[in-house]
PDB file of C-alpha atoms in Angstrom:
ATOM      1  CA  THR A  30      -0.252   0.039   0.031  1.00 37.00           C
ATOM      2  CA  ARG A  31       0.642   3.065  -1.014  1.00 41.00           C
ATOM      3  CA  SER A  32      -0.070   7.152  -1.062  1.00 40.00           C
ATOM      4  CA  TYR A  33      -0.778   8.556  -4.179  1.00 43.00           C
ATOM      5  CA  SER A  34      -1.777  12.773  -4.671  1.00 42.00           C
ATOM      6  CA  VAL A  35      -5.056  11.303  -7.718  1.00 45.00           C
ATOM      7  CA  THR A  36      -6.448  13.949 -10.009  1.00 46.00           C
ATOM      8  CA  GLY A  37      -9.583  14.797  -8.549  1.00 47.00           C
ATOM      9  CA  VAL A  38      -9.995  13.035  -5.916  1.00 46.00           C
ATOM     10  CA  GLN A  39      -7.936  14.282  -1.601  1.00 45.00           C
ATOM     11  CA  THR A  40      -4.687  11.651  -1.681  1.00 56.00           C
ATOM     12  CA  CYS A  41      -5.444   8.278   0.061  1.00 67.00           C
ATOM     13  CA  ALA A  42      -3.755   5.234   0.291  1.00 70.00           C
ATOM     14  CA  LEU A  43      -4.292   2.419  -2.142  1.00 81.00           C
ATOM     15  CA  PRO A  44      -3.769  -0.854  -2.721  1.00 83.00           C
ATOM     16  CA  ILE A  45      -1.650  -1.351  -5.503  1.00 86.00           C
ATOM     17  CA  SER A  46       1.380  -3.537  -7.098  1.00 88.00           C
ATOM     18  CA  ALA A  47       2.899  -3.739 -10.982  1.00 90.00           C
ATOM     19  CA  GLN A  48       4.884  -6.884 -11.496  1.00 92.00           C
ATOM     20  CA  LEU A  49       6.599  -9.245 -14.285  1.00 92.00           C
ATOM     21  CA  SER A  50       3.456 -11.567 -14.188  1.00 92.00           C
ATOM     22  CA  ALA A  51       3.286 -15.623 -17.160  1.00 91.00           C
ATOM     23  CA  GLU A  52      -0.583 -15.608 -16.380  1.00 92.00           C
ATOM     24  CA  ARG A  53      -0.752 -13.258 -19.990  1.00 92.00           C
ATOM     25  CA  SER A  54       2.057 -12.488 -22.547  1.00 88.00           C
ATOM     26  CA  HIS A  55       2.994 -11.274 -25.740  1.00 92.00           C
ATOM     27  CA  SER A  56       6.065 -12.918 -26.214  1.00 87.00           C
ATOM     28  CA  GLY A  57       8.437 -13.597 -24.173  1.00 84.00           C
ATOM     29  CA  GLY A  58       7.234 -15.553 -21.024  1.00 90.00           C
ATOM     30  CA  ARG A  59       6.334 -12.412 -19.535  1.00 94.00           C
ATOM     31  CA  SER A  60       4.197  -9.107 -18.595  1.00 95.00           C
ATOM     32  CA  VAL A  61       3.467  -5.774 -16.370  1.00 94.00           C
ATOM     33  CA  LYS A  62       0.108  -5.938 -14.105  1.00 95.00           C
ATOM     34  CA  LEU A  63      -0.678  -3.432 -12.969  1.00 94.00           C
ATOM     35  CA  GLU A  64      -3.147  -3.968  -9.924  1.00 94.00           C
ATOM     36  CA  VAL A  65      -5.039  -1.283  -8.337  1.00 93.00           C
ATOM     37  CA  ALA A  66      -7.814  -2.266  -5.007  1.00 93.00           C
ATOM     38  CA  PHE A  67     -10.180   1.770  -5.744  1.00 92.00           C
ATOM     39  CA  PRO A  68     -12.082   2.344  -2.480  1.00 90.00           C
ATOM     40  CA  ALA A  69     -15.597   2.946  -1.488  1.00 92.00           C
ATOM     41  CA  GLY A  70     -16.544   6.273  -1.563  1.00 91.00           C
ATOM     42  CA  ARG A  71     -14.524   7.664  -3.457  1.00 88.00           C
ATOM     43  CA  PRO A  72     -16.176   7.953  -7.743  1.00 90.00           C
ATOM     44  CA  GLY A  73     -15.271   9.618 -10.164  1.00 89.00           C
ATOM     45  CA  PRO A  74     -12.355   9.973 -11.793  1.00 91.00           C
ATOM     46  CA  TRP A  75      -8.219   8.675 -11.127  1.00 90.00           C
ATOM     47  CA  GLN A  76      -5.312   9.418 -12.911  1.00 90.00           C
ATOM     48  CA  VAL A  77      -2.910   6.071 -11.513  1.00 90.00           C
ATOM     49  CA  LYS A  78       0.411   5.684 -14.156  1.00 91.00           C
ATOM     50  CA  LEU A  79       2.834   3.567 -14.794  1.00 91.00           C
ATOM     51  CA  PHE A  80       6.236   4.315 -14.588  1.00 91.00           C
ATOM     52  CA  SER A  81       9.411   2.619 -15.810  1.00 89.00           C
ATOM     53  CA  VAL A  82      12.750   2.225 -15.106  1.00 88.00           C
ATOM     54  CA  ARG A  83      15.159   5.036 -15.614  1.00 92.00           C
ATOM     55  CA  LEU A  84      16.809   4.538 -19.203  1.00 93.00           C
ATOM     56  CA  PRO A  85      20.285   6.008 -19.798  1.00 95.00           C
ATOM     57  CA  LEU A  86      19.149   6.727 -23.474  1.00 93.00           C
ATOM     58  CA  GLU A  87      21.807   9.042 -25.180  1.00 93.00           C
ATOM     59  CA  ARG A  88      18.901  10.215 -28.276  1.00 96.00           C
ATOM     60  CA  PRO A  89      15.292  11.254 -28.248  1.00 96.00           C
ATOM     61  CA  VAL A  90      12.999   8.680 -28.384  1.00 97.00           C
ATOM     62  CA  ALA A  91      10.695   9.165 -32.098  1.00 97.00           C
ATOM     63  CA  GLU A  92       9.288   6.121 -32.202  1.00 98.00           C
ATOM     64  CA  MET A  93       8.001   4.550 -29.731  1.00 97.00           C
ATOM     65  CA  ARG A  94       5.733   0.816 -29.656  1.00 97.00           C
ATOM     66  CA  PHE A  95       4.659  -1.721 -26.396  1.00 97.00           C
ATOM     67  CA  ARG A  96       1.229  -3.832 -26.173  1.00 97.00           C
ATOM     68  CA  LEU A  97      -1.209  -3.566 -23.862  1.00 97.00           C
ATOM     69  CA  PHE A  98      -4.058  -6.542 -23.302  1.00 97.00           C
ATOM     70  CA  GLY A  99      -7.847  -4.686 -23.527  1.00 96.00           C
ATOM     71  CA  ASP A 100     -10.548  -5.992 -22.140  1.00 94.00           C
ATOM     72  CA  GLY A 101     -13.236  -3.724 -23.854  1.00 94.00           C
ATOM     73  CA  SER A 102     -13.635  -2.009 -20.503  1.00 95.00           C
ATOM     74  CA  GLY A 103     -13.102   1.863 -22.471  1.00 95.00           C
ATOM     75  CA  LEU A 104     -10.357   2.617 -19.550  1.00 96.00           C
ATOM     76  CA  ALA A 105      -8.361   6.095 -21.480  1.00 97.00           C
ATOM     77  CA  PHE A 106      -4.890   5.619 -21.545  1.00 97.00           C
ATOM     78  CA  GLN A 107      -1.930   8.005 -22.400  1.00 97.00           C
ATOM     79  CA  PRO A 108       1.160   7.049 -22.598  1.00 98.00           C
ATOM     80  CA  ARG A 109       4.185  10.351 -21.769  1.00 97.00           C
ATOM     81  CA  LEU A 110       7.620  10.393 -22.202  1.00 97.00           C
ATOM     82  CA  ARG A 111      10.109  12.184 -18.717  1.00 96.00           C
ATOM     83  CA  ASP A 112      13.488  13.283 -20.374  1.00 97.00           C
ATOM     84  CA  ARG A 113      15.921  14.655 -18.094  1.00 96.00           C
ATOM     85  CA  SER A 114      15.070  17.953 -15.831  1.00 96.00           C
ATOM     86  CA  GLY A 115      11.407  16.183 -16.159  1.00 96.00           C
ATOM     87  CA  GLU A 116       9.570  18.300 -18.766  1.00 97.00           C
ATOM     88  CA  CYS A 117       6.754  15.841 -20.361  1.00 97.00           C
ATOM     89  CA  PHE A 118       6.567  15.058 -23.257  1.00 98.00           C
ATOM     90  CA  TYR A 119       2.521  13.443 -23.888  1.00 98.00           C
ATOM     91  CA  GLY A 120       1.316  10.678 -27.050  1.00 98.00           C
ATOM     92  CA  PRO A 121      -2.466  10.730 -28.452  1.00 97.00           C
ATOM     93  CA  ARG A 122      -4.442   9.365 -25.537  1.00 97.00           C
ATOM     94  CA  GLY A 123      -6.211   5.252 -26.656  1.00 97.00           C
ATOM     95  CA  THR A 124      -9.112   3.897 -25.302  1.00 97.00           C
ATOM     96  CA  LEU A 125      -9.784   0.128 -24.425  1.00 96.00           C
ATOM     97  CA  ASP A 126     -12.339  -0.283 -26.421  1.00 97.00           C
ATOM     98  CA  TRP A 127     -10.834  -2.987 -27.644  1.00 97.00           C
ATOM     99  CA  GLU A 128     -10.743  -7.526 -26.487  1.00 97.00           C
ATOM    100  CA  GLY A 129      -6.753  -9.407 -26.458  1.00 97.00           C
ATOM    101  CA  TRP A 130      -3.605  -7.816 -27.181  1.00 97.00           C
ATOM    102  CA  ARG A 131      -2.919  -4.237 -29.929  1.00 97.00           C
ATOM    103  CA  GLU A 132       0.281  -2.645 -30.808  1.00 98.00           C
ATOM    104  CA  ILE A 133       0.057   0.935 -29.595  1.00 98.00           C
ATOM    105  CA  VAL A 134       2.505   3.094 -32.105  1.00 98.00           C
ATOM    106  CA  TRP A 135       3.136   6.726 -31.226  1.00 98.00           C
ATOM    107  CA  ASN A 136       5.626   7.774 -33.912  1.00 98.00           C
ATOM    108  CA  LEU A 137       6.892  11.434 -33.005  1.00 97.00           C
ATOM    109  CA  ARG A 138       7.542  13.125 -35.912  1.00 95.00           C
ATOM    110  CA  GLU A 139       4.363  11.818 -37.639  1.00 97.00           C
ATOM    111  CA  THR A 140       2.202  12.613 -34.349  1.00 97.00           C
ATOM    112  CA  PRO A 141       4.133  15.626 -32.661  1.00 97.00           C
ATOM    113  CA  PRO A 142       2.888  15.490 -28.878  1.00 97.00           C
ATOM    114  CA  VAL A 143      -0.343  17.356 -28.068  1.00 96.00           C
ATOM    115  CA  ARG A 144       1.079  19.160 -24.731  1.00 96.00           C
ATOM    116  CA  ILE A 145       4.717  19.948 -23.308  1.00 98.00           C
ATOM    117  CA  GLU A 146       4.800  20.873 -20.172  1.00 96.00           C
ATOM    118  CA  VAL A 147       6.861  21.248 -16.709  1.00 96.00           C
ATOM    119  CA  GLY A 148      10.768  20.103 -16.547  1.00 95.00           C
ATOM    120  CA  ASP A 149      13.205  22.972 -18.528  1.00 96.00           C
ATOM    121  CA  GLY A 150      10.356  24.475 -20.610  1.00 96.00           C
ATOM    122  CA  ASN A 151      12.396  24.001 -23.670  1.00 97.00           C
ATOM    123  CA  ARG A 152      10.645  21.577 -25.623  1.00 96.00           C
ATOM    124  CA  GLN A 153      13.905  19.160 -26.588  1.00 96.00           C
ATOM    125  CA  GLN A 154      14.028  15.872 -25.547  1.00 97.00           C
ATOM    126  CA  ASP A 155      17.383  15.951 -22.792  1.00 96.00           C
ATOM    127  CA  THR A 156      19.031  13.123 -22.293  1.00 93.00           C
ATOM    128  CA  PRO A 157      19.627  10.851 -19.995  1.00 92.00           C
ATOM    129  CA  PRO A 158      17.790   9.356 -17.977  1.00 92.00           C
ATOM    130  CA  PHE A 159      14.879   8.895 -19.981  1.00 93.00           C
ATOM    131  CA  GLU A 160      11.296   7.348 -18.641  1.00 95.00           C
ATOM    132  CA  VAL A 161       7.805   6.282 -20.097  1.00 95.00           C
ATOM    133  CA  VAL A 162       4.974   6.844 -18.480  1.00 95.00           C
ATOM    134  CA  LEU A 163       2.081   5.281 -19.073  1.00 96.00           C
ATOM    135  CA  GLU A 164      -1.180   7.269 -17.743  1.00 95.00           C
ATOM    136  CA  LEU A 165      -4.138   5.687 -17.017  1.00 95.00           C
ATOM    137  CA  PHE A 166      -7.859   7.549 -16.308  1.00 94.00           C
ATOM    138  CA  PRO A 167     -10.623   5.151 -14.285  1.00 95.00           C
ATOM    139  CA  GLU A 168     -14.186   5.887 -14.178  1.00 93.00           C
ATOM    140  CA  VAL A 169     -14.439   4.369 -10.060  1.00 93.00           C
ATOM    141  CA  PRO A 170     -17.929   3.657  -9.368  1.00 95.00           C
ATOM    142  CA  ALA A 171     -19.015   4.698  -5.177  1.00 96.00           C
ATOM    143  CA  GLU A 172     -18.597   1.310  -4.508  1.00 96.00           C
ATOM    144  CA  GLY A 173     -15.002   1.418  -5.640  1.00 93.00           C
ATOM    145  CA  GLY A 174     -13.264  -0.390  -8.523  1.00 92.00           C
ATOM    146  CA  ARG A 175     -10.298  -3.076  -9.097  1.00 93.00           C
ATOM    147  CA  LEU A 176      -8.132  -2.179 -11.958  1.00 94.00           C
ATOM    148  CA  VAL A 177      -6.220  -5.187 -13.808  1.00 95.00           C
ATOM    149  CA  LEU A 178      -3.756  -4.460 -16.797  1.00 96.00           C
ATOM    150  CA  PHE A 179      -0.814  -6.161 -19.099  1.00 96.00           C
ATOM    151  CA  ALA A 180       1.221  -4.371 -20.875  1.00 96.00           C
ATOM    152  CA  ASP A 181       4.107  -6.092 -22.838  1.00 96.00           C
ATOM    153  CA  ASP A 182       6.708  -5.369 -25.757  1.00 95.00           C
ATOM    154  CA  LEU A 183       8.574  -1.884 -24.931  1.00 95.00           C
ATOM    155  CA  VAL A 184      10.261  -0.935 -28.185  1.00 95.00           C
ATOM    156  CA  LEU A 185      11.787   2.416 -28.198  1.00 96.00           C
ATOM    157  CA  ARG A 186      12.875   3.218 -31.506  1.00 97.00           C
ATOM    158  CA  LEU A 187      15.953   6.819 -31.231  1.00 97.00           C
ATOM    159  CA  GLU A 188      16.903   9.099 -33.442  1.00 96.00           C
ATOM    160  CA  GLU A 189      19.393   9.414 -35.527  1.00 91.00           C
TER     161      GLU A 189
END
């Protein structure tokens, strides 16, 4: 259990875990399994962030690819890159409106960030290190709920 500040809701302790799991994987033997339990009595929009480890990338990211296991729930998500200074580069939003594995591709040349904010404000990806973030936006009912998400096959193509 950790304390998290979440959008639209007071800071509270949530049972949350992110671990490698053999329960579902697209390639290889394991994928990342994220589980979050939301309390009753706090309905509405929440924000959950899944961070990568700090990656020692020497050049900016040109393209991000990863797979999500969809459950048809309509859960909104948004990929984000965070550079050395903490500057955030937000990709296009999507929704889990499918079932099974699907590849998500964000080519930053074809689809520039929809928003760039915080950090040093220079609007450039400063490396190293670098973090990949997947932001999730569940709508939690009054009785609370549970979020389970599987992600796999993260591939970053760097600028040449």
